Coordinates of C-alpha atoms and ligand atoms in Angstrom, one line a residue:
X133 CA -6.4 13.3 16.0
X134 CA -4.0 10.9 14.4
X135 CA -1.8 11.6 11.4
X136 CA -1.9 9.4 8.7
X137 CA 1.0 9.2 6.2
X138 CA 0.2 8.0 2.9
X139 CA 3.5 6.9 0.8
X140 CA 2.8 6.9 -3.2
X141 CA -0.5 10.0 -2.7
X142 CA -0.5 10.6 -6.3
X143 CA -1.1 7.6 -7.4
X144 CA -4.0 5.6 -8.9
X145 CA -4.9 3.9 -5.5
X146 CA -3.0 6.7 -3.1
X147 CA -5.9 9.6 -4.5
X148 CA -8.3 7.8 -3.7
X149 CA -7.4 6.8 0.0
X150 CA -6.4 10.3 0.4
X151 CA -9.6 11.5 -0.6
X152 CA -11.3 9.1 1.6
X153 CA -9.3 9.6 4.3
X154 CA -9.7 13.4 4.3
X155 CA -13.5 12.7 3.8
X156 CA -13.6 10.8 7.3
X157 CA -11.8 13.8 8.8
X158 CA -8.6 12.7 9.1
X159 CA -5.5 14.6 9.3
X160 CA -3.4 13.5 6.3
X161 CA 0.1 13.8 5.5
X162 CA 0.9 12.8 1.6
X163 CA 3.7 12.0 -0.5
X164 CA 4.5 13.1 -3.7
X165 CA 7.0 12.9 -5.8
X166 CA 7.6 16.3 -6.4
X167 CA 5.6 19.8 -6.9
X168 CA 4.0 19.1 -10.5
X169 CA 2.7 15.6 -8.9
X170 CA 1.7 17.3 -5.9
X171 CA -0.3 19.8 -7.4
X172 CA -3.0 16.8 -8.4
X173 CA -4.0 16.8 -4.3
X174 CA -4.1 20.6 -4.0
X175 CA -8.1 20.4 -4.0
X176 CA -7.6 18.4 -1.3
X177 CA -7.3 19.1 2.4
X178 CA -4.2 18.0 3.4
X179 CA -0.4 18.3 4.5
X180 CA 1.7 17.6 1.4
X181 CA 5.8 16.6 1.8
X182 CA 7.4 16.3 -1.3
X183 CA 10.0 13.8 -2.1
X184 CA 11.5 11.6 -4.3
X185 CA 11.5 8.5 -2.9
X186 CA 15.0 7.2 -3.7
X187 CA 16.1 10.0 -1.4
X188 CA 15.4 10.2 2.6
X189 CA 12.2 10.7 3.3
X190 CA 12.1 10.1 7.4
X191 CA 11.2 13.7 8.1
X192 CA 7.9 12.5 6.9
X193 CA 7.1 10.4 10.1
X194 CA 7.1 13.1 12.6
X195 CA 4.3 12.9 15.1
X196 CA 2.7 9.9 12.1
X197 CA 0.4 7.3 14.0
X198 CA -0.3 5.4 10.6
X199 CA 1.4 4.7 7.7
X200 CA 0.1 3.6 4.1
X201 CA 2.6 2.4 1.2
X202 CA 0.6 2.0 -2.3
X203 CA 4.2 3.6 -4.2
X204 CA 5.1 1.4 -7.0
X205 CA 7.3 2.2 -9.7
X206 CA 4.8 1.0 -12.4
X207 CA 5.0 -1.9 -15.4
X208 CA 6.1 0.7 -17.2
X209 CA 9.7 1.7 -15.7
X210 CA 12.5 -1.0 -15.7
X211 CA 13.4 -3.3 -12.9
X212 CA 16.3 -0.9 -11.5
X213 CA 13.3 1.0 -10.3
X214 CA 11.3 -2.3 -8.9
X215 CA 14.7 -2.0 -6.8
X216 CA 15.4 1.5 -5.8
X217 CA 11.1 1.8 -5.3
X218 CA 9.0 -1.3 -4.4
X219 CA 12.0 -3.2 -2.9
X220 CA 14.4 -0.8 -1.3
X221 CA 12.1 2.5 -0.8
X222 CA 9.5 0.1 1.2
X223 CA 12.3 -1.2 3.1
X224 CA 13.4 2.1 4.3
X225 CA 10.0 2.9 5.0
X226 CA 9.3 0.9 7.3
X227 CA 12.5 1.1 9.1
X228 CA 11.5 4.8 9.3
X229 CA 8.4 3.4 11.0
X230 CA 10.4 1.3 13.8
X231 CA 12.3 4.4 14.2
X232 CA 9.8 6.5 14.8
X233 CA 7.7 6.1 18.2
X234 CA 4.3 7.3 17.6
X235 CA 3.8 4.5 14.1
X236 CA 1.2 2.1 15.7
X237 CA 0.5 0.3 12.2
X238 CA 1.8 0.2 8.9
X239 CA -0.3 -1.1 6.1
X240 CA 1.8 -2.1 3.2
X241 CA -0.1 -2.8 -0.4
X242 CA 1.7 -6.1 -1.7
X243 CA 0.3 -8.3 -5.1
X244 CA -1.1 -11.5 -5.3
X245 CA 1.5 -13.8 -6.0
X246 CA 4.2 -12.4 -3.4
X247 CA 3.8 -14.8 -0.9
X248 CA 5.2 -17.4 -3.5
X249 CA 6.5 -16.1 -6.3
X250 CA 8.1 -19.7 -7.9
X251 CA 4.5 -20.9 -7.7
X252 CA 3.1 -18.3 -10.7
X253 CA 4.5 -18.5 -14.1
X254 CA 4.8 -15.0 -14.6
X255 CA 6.7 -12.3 -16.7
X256 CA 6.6 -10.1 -13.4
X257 CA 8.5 -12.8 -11.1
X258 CA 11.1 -10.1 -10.4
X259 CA 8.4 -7.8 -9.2
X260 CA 6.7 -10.1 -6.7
X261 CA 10.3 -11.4 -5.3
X262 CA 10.6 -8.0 -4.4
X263 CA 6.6 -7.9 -2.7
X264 CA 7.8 -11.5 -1.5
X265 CA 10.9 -9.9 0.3
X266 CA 9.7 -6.5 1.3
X267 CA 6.4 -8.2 2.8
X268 CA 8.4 -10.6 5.2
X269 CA 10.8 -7.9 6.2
X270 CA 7.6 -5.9 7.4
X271 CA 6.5 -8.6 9.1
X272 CA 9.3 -9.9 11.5
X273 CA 9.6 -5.7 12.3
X274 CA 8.5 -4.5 15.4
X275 CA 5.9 -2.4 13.8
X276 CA 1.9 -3.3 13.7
X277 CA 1.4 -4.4 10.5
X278 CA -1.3 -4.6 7.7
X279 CA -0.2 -6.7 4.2
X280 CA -2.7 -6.3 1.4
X281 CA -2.2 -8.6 -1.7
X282 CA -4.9 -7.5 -4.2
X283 CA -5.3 -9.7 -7.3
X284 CA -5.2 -7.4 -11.3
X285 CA -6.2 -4.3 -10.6
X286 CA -8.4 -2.5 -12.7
X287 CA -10.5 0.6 -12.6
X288 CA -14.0 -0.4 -12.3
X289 CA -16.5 0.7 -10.1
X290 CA -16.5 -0.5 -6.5
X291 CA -18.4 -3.6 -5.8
X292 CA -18.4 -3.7 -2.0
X293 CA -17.6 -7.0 -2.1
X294 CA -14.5 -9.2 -1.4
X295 CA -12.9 -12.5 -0.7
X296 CA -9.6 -14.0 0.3
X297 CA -10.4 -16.9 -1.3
X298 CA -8.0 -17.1 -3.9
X299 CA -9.8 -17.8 -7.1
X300 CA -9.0 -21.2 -9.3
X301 CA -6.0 -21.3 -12.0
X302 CA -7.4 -19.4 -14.9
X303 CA -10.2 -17.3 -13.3
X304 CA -10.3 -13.8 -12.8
X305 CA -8.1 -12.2 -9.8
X306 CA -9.3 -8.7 -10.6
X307 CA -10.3 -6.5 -8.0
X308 CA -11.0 -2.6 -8.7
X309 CA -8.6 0.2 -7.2
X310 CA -11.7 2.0 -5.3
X311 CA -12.7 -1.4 -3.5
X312 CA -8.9 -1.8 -2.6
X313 CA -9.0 1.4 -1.7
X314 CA -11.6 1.1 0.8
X315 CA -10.3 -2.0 1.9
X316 CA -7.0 0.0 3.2
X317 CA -9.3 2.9 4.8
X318 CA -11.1 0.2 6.8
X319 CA -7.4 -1.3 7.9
X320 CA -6.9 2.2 9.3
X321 CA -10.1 2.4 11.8
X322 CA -9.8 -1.4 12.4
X323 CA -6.4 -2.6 14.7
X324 CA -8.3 -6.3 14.2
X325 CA -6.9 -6.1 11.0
X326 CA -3.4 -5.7 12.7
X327 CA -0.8 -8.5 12.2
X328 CA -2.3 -9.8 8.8
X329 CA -1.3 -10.6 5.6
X330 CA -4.5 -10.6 3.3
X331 CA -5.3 -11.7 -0.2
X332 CA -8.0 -9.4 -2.2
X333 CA -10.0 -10.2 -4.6
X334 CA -13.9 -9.2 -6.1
X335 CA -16.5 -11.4 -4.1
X336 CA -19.2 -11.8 -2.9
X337 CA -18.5 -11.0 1.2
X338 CA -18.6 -7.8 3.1
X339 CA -15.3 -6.4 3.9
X340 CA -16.6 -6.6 7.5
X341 CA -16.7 -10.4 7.0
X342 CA -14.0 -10.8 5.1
X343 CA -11.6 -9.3 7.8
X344 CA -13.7 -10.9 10.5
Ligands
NAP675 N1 -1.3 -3.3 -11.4 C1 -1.7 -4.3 -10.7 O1 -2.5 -5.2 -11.2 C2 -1.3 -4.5 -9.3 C3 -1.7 -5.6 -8.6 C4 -1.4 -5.8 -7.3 C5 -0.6 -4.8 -6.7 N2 -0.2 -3.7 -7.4 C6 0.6 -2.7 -6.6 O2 -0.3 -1.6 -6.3 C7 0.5 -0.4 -6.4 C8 -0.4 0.8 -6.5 O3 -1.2 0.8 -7.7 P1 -1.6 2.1 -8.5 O4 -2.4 1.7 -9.6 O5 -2.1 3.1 -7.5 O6 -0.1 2.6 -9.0 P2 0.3 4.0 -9.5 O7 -0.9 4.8 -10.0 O8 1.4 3.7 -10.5 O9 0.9 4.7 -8.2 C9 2.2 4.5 -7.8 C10 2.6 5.7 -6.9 O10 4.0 5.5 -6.5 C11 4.6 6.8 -6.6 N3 6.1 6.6 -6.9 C12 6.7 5.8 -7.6 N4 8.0 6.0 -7.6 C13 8.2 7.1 -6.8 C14 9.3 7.8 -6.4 N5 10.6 7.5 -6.8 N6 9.1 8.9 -5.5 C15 7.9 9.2 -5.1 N7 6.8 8.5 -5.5 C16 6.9 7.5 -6.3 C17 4.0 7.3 -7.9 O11 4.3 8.7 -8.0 P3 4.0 9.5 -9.3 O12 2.6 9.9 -9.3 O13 4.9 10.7 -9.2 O14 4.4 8.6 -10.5 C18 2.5 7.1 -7.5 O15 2.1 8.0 -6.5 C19 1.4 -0.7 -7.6 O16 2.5 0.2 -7.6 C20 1.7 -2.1 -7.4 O17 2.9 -2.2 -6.6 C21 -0.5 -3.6 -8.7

Protein backbone atom coordinates (compact mmCIF):
# COMPACT_ATOMS: atom_id res chain seq x y z
CA UNK A 1 0.00 0.00 0.00
CA UNK A 2 1.45 3.43 -0.63
CA UNK A 3 1.86 6.27 1.97
CA UNK A 4 0.61 9.38 1.22
CA UNK A 5 1.92 12.48 3.07
CA UNK A 6 -0.38 15.28 3.20
CA UNK A 7 1.56 18.76 4.27
CA UNK A 8 -1.05 21.49 5.72
CA UNK A 9 -3.79 18.22 7.11
CA UNK A 10 -5.65 20.62 9.23
CA UNK A 11 -6.46 22.79 6.94
CA UNK A 12 -9.66 23.89 4.98
CA UNK A 13 -8.60 21.87 1.81
CA UNK A 14 -6.01 19.27 3.66
CA UNK A 15 -9.38 17.69 5.80
CA UNK A 16 -10.99 17.14 3.24
CA UNK A 17 -8.34 15.24 1.07
CA UNK A 18 -7.50 13.39 4.21
CA UNK A 19 -10.78 12.33 4.65
CA UNK A 20 -11.00 11.30 1.11
CA UNK A 21 -8.05 9.73 0.99
CA UNK A 22 -8.61 7.61 4.13
CA UNK A 23 -12.15 6.91 2.51
CA UNK A 24 -10.32 5.15 -0.60
CA UNK A 25 -8.27 3.11 1.81
CA UNK A 26 -5.27 4.72 1.72
CA UNK A 27 -2.61 4.75 4.23
CA UNK A 28 -2.21 8.39 5.30
CA UNK A 29 0.46 10.23 6.97
CA UNK A 30 -0.74 14.02 8.12
CA UNK A 31 0.75 17.16 9.20
CA UNK A 32 -0.23 19.25 11.78
CA UNK A 33 0.98 21.92 13.26
CA UNK A 34 0.91 20.81 16.54
CA UNK A 35 -1.27 18.61 19.13
CA UNK A 36 -4.36 21.05 19.57
CA UNK A 37 -4.53 21.19 15.56
CA UNK A 38 -4.01 17.65 15.42
CA UNK A 39 -6.64 16.62 17.51
CA UNK A 40 -9.32 18.01 14.52
CA UNK A 41 -8.16 14.51 12.46
CA UNK A 42 -8.33 12.18 15.50
CA UNK A 43 -11.79 10.81 14.13
CA UNK A 44 -9.89 10.01 11.40
CA UNK A 45 -7.84 6.91 10.51
CA UNK A 46 -4.58 7.93 10.12
CA UNK A 47 -0.85 8.43 11.09
CA UNK A 48 -0.47 11.90 12.47
CA UNK A 49 3.41 13.77 12.77
CA UNK A 50 3.25 16.90 14.37
CA UNK A 51 5.30 19.77 13.34
CA UNK A 52 5.66 23.21 12.89
CA UNK A 53 6.56 23.81 9.70
CA UNK A 54 9.29 26.46 10.04
CA UNK A 55 11.18 23.65 11.69
CA UNK A 56 12.51 20.26 9.96
CA UNK A 57 10.10 18.20 9.11
CA UNK A 58 12.09 15.43 6.77
CA UNK A 59 11.37 12.62 9.25
CA UNK A 60 8.03 12.83 7.74
CA UNK A 61 9.05 11.30 4.30
CA UNK A 62 10.01 7.99 5.48
CA UNK A 63 8.84 5.06 3.35
CA UNK A 64 6.21 8.31 1.64
CA UNK A 65 5.33 7.38 -2.10
CA UNK A 66 3.21 10.65 -2.46
CA UNK A 67 3.30 13.91 -1.31
CA UNK A 68 0.41 16.69 -1.01
CA UNK A 69 1.33 20.47 -0.01
CA UNK A 70 -2.18 22.58 0.54
CA UNK A 71 -0.08 24.56 3.78
CA UNK A 72 -0.53 28.11 3.45
CA UNK A 73 0.04 30.65 6.00
CA UNK A 74 -3.36 32.35 5.39
CA UNK A 75 -4.54 36.21 4.26
CA UNK A 76 -4.65 36.63 7.59
CA UNK A 77 -0.80 36.38 8.89
CA UNK A 78 1.85 38.86 7.47
CA UNK A 79 4.10 38.35 4.59
CA UNK A 80 7.12 37.07 6.97
CA UNK A 81 5.03 34.07 7.16
CA UNK A 82 4.22 33.93 3.04
CA UNK A 83 8.21 33.53 3.45
CA UNK A 84 9.03 31.22 6.21
CA UNK A 85 5.48 28.99 4.95
CA UNK A 86 4.38 29.18 1.23
CA UNK A 87 7.86 30.16 -0.05
CA UNK A 88 10.54 28.61 2.00
CA UNK A 89 8.55 25.57 3.92
CA UNK A 90 7.46 24.39 0.20
CA UNK A 91 10.96 24.70 -0.89
CA UNK A 92 12.24 22.49 1.80
CA UNK A 93 9.54 20.22 1.10
CA UNK A 94 10.23 19.22 -1.85
CA UNK A 95 13.87 19.03 -1.38
CA UNK A 96 12.82 16.51 1.28
CA UNK A 97 11.10 14.84 -1.61
CA UNK A 98 14.37 14.59 -3.99
CA UNK A 99 15.97 13.37 -0.87
CA UNK A 100 13.91 10.76 -0.17
CA UNK A 101 13.81 7.65 -2.59
CA UNK A 102 10.46 6.10 -2.43
CA UNK A 103 8.50 10.04 -3.44
CA UNK A 104 7.25 9.16 -6.96
CA UNK A 105 5.00 12.41 -7.22
CA UNK A 106 4.55 15.54 -5.48
CA UNK A 107 1.41 17.53 -6.03
CA UNK A 108 1.88 21.03 -4.97
CA UNK A 109 -1.53 23.42 -4.61
CA UNK A 110 -0.31 26.84 -6.21
CA UNK A 111 -3.04 30.05 -7.05
CA UNK A 112 -4.12 31.32 -10.11
CA UNK A 113 -2.08 34.08 -10.91
CA UNK A 114 1.41 32.42 -10.07
CA UNK A 115 2.55 31.60 -13.29
CA UNK A 116 2.67 35.52 -13.99
CA UNK A 117 2.29 37.37 -11.21
CA UNK A 118 3.10 41.12 -13.10
CA UNK A 119 0.22 40.28 -15.27
CA UNK A 120 -2.70 40.65 -12.25
CA UNK A 121 -3.14 43.84 -10.48
CA UNK A 122 -3.41 42.51 -7.28
CA UNK A 123 -2.92 43.42 -3.46
CA UNK A 124 -1.58 39.67 -3.06
CA UNK A 125 1.43 40.06 -5.73
CA UNK A 126 3.84 39.17 -2.94
CA UNK A 127 1.96 36.02 -2.36
CA UNK A 128 1.84 34.67 -5.96
CA UNK A 129 5.75 35.71 -6.48
CA UNK A 130 6.14 33.32 -3.92
CA UNK A 131 3.57 30.41 -5.81
CA UNK A 132 5.48 31.83 -8.97
CA UNK A 133 8.87 30.86 -7.44
CA UNK A 134 8.15 27.83 -5.44
CA UNK A 135 6.14 26.30 -8.48
CA UNK A 136 9.21 26.51 -10.95
CA UNK A 137 11.59 25.36 -8.35
CA UNK A 138 9.27 22.08 -8.15
CA UNK A 139 9.35 21.83 -11.55
CA UNK A 140 13.01 21.82 -12.78
CA UNK A 141 13.36 19.04 -9.50
CA UNK A 142 13.86 15.69 -10.13
CA UNK A 143 10.66 14.70 -8.51
CA UNK A 144 7.25 13.74 -10.46
CA UNK A 145 5.31 16.58 -10.17
CA UNK A 146 1.59 17.77 -9.99
CA UNK A 147 0.95 21.94 -9.94
CA UNK A 148 -2.58 22.92 -9.15
CA UNK A 149 -3.47 26.63 -9.62
CA UNK A 150 -7.13 26.88 -8.38
CA UNK A 151 -8.95 30.25 -9.05
CA UNK A 152 -10.97 32.10 -5.33
CA UNK A 153 -11.66 29.56 -3.35
CA UNK A 154 -14.79 29.33 -1.58
CA UNK A 155 -16.78 26.83 0.31
CA UNK A 156 -19.57 25.75 -1.83
CA UNK A 157 -20.74 22.56 -2.50
CA UNK A 158 -18.86 20.48 -5.18
CA UNK A 159 -19.98 20.79 -8.64
CA UNK A 160 -18.09 18.05 -10.41
CA UNK A 161 -17.20 20.10 -12.86
CA UNK A 162 -14.00 22.02 -14.01
CA UNK A 163 -12.08 23.84 -16.66
CA UNK A 164 -8.63 25.13 -17.28
CA UNK A 165 -9.84 27.54 -19.33
CA UNK A 166 -9.04 30.59 -17.62
CA UNK A 167 -12.12 32.65 -17.41
CA UNK A 168 -12.27 36.40 -19.05
CA UNK A 169 -11.04 39.66 -17.03
CA UNK A 170 -13.81 40.37 -14.67
CA UNK A 171 -15.53 36.91 -14.41
CA UNK A 172 -15.66 34.65 -11.72
CA UNK A 173 -12.40 32.41 -10.95
CA UNK A 174 -14.04 30.68 -8.01
CA UNK A 175 -13.79 27.17 -7.58
CA UNK A 176 -15.03 25.33 -4.24
CA UNK A 177 -12.40 23.68 -1.75
CA UNK A 178 -14.32 20.10 -2.02
CA UNK A 179 -14.00 20.16 -5.97
CA UNK A 180 -10.28 21.13 -5.50
CA UNK A 181 -10.12 18.74 -3.19
CA UNK A 182 -11.14 15.99 -5.39
CA UNK A 183 -9.25 17.29 -8.04
CA UNK A 184 -5.88 16.53 -5.94
CA UNK A 185 -7.30 12.93 -4.89
CA UNK A 186 -7.70 12.15 -8.59
CA UNK A 187 -3.84 13.48 -9.20
CA UNK A 188 -2.96 10.74 -6.66
CA UNK A 189 -4.52 7.53 -8.58
CA UNK A 190 -3.70 9.20 -11.95
CA UNK A 191 0.42 9.44 -12.91
CA UNK A 192 -1.23 11.08 -16.45
CA UNK A 193 -1.49 13.88 -14.41
CA UNK A 194 2.29 13.78 -13.69
CA UNK A 195 4.52 16.61 -15.11
CA UNK A 196 1.63 19.28 -15.20
CA UNK A 197 1.00 22.56 -14.13
CA UNK A 198 -2.91 23.02 -14.15
CA UNK A 199 -5.25 25.89 -13.80
CA UNK A 200 -8.80 25.22 -11.90
CA UNK A 201 -11.64 26.70 -12.13
CA UNK A 202 -15.78 25.79 -11.89
CA UNK A 203 -16.89 24.42 -15.37
CA UNK A 204 -18.64 22.63 -17.10
CA UNK A 205 -16.04 19.41 -17.93
CA UNK A 206 -15.45 16.30 -16.09
CA UNK A 207 -12.26 16.15 -14.21
CA UNK A 208 -11.67 13.10 -16.38
CA UNK A 209 -11.68 15.38 -19.42
CA UNK A 210 -10.28 18.08 -18.09
CA UNK A 211 -6.94 16.19 -17.26
CA UNK A 212 -7.30 14.20 -20.40
N1 LIG B 1 -7.94 31.54 -0.63
C1 LIG B 1 -7.89 31.39 -1.94
O1 LIG B 1 -8.75 31.89 -2.68
C2 LIG B 1 -6.77 30.59 -2.57
C3 LIG B 1 -6.71 30.50 -3.94
C4 LIG B 1 -5.74 29.69 -4.53
C5 LIG B 1 -4.87 29.00 -3.72
N2 LIG B 1 -4.92 29.09 -2.37
C6 LIG B 1 -3.97 28.31 -1.57
O2 LIG B 1 -4.63 27.18 -1.03
C7 LIG B 1 -4.08 26.91 0.26
C8 LIG B 1 -4.99 26.00 1.05
O3 LIG B 1 -6.25 26.62 1.23
P1 LIG B 1 -7.07 26.33 2.57
O4 LIG B 1 -8.33 27.10 2.46
O5 LIG B 1 -7.12 24.86 2.85
O6 LIG B 1 -6.11 27.03 3.65
P2 LIG B 1 -6.09 26.87 5.24
O7 LIG B 1 -7.38 26.34 5.74
O8 LIG B 1 -5.60 28.17 5.79
O9 LIG B 1 -4.99 25.71 5.49
C9 LIG B 1 -3.62 26.00 5.54
C10 LIG B 1 -2.91 24.84 6.22
O10 LIG B 1 -1.51 25.17 6.32
C11 LIG B 1 -1.11 24.89 7.67
N3 LIG B 1 0.03 25.68 8.11
C12 LIG B 1 0.28 26.99 7.91
N4 LIG B 1 1.42 27.33 8.54
C13 LIG B 1 1.88 26.20 9.16
C14 LIG B 1 3.02 25.92 9.94
N5 LIG B 1 3.93 26.86 10.25
N6 LIG B 1 3.20 24.66 10.41
C15 LIG B 1 2.28 23.70 10.13
N7 LIG B 1 1.18 23.91 9.36
C16 LIG B 1 0.99 25.15 8.89
C17 LIG B 1 -2.33 25.24 8.49
O11 LIG B 1 -2.19 24.73 9.79
P3 LIG B 1 -3.15 25.22 11.00
O12 LIG B 1 -4.42 24.47 10.81
O13 LIG B 1 -2.40 24.85 12.21
O14 LIG B 1 -3.31 26.72 10.83
C18 LIG B 1 -3.40 24.57 7.65
O15 LIG B 1 -3.37 23.18 7.88
C19 LIG B 1 -3.88 28.31 0.81
O16 LIG B 1 -2.96 28.33 1.87
C20 LIG B 1 -3.38 29.07 -0.40
O17 LIG B 1 -1.98 28.98 -0.48
C21 LIG B 1 -5.87 29.88 -1.79
Amino acid sequence: MKTILVIGATGQIGQRVCQSLVNDGHSVRAIARDSQRASELEHLDLEIFTVDLENDFCDAYEGVQKVIFVAGSGSSSGYDKTILVDLWAAKRAIDYAEEEPSVEHFILLSSFGADDPDEINSSIKPYLITKHITDEYLTKASVPYTVLRPGKLTNTPATGGFTSERPNIGADTSISRTDVADAICYCVEHDSTKIRVVELFTGHETIDRMFG
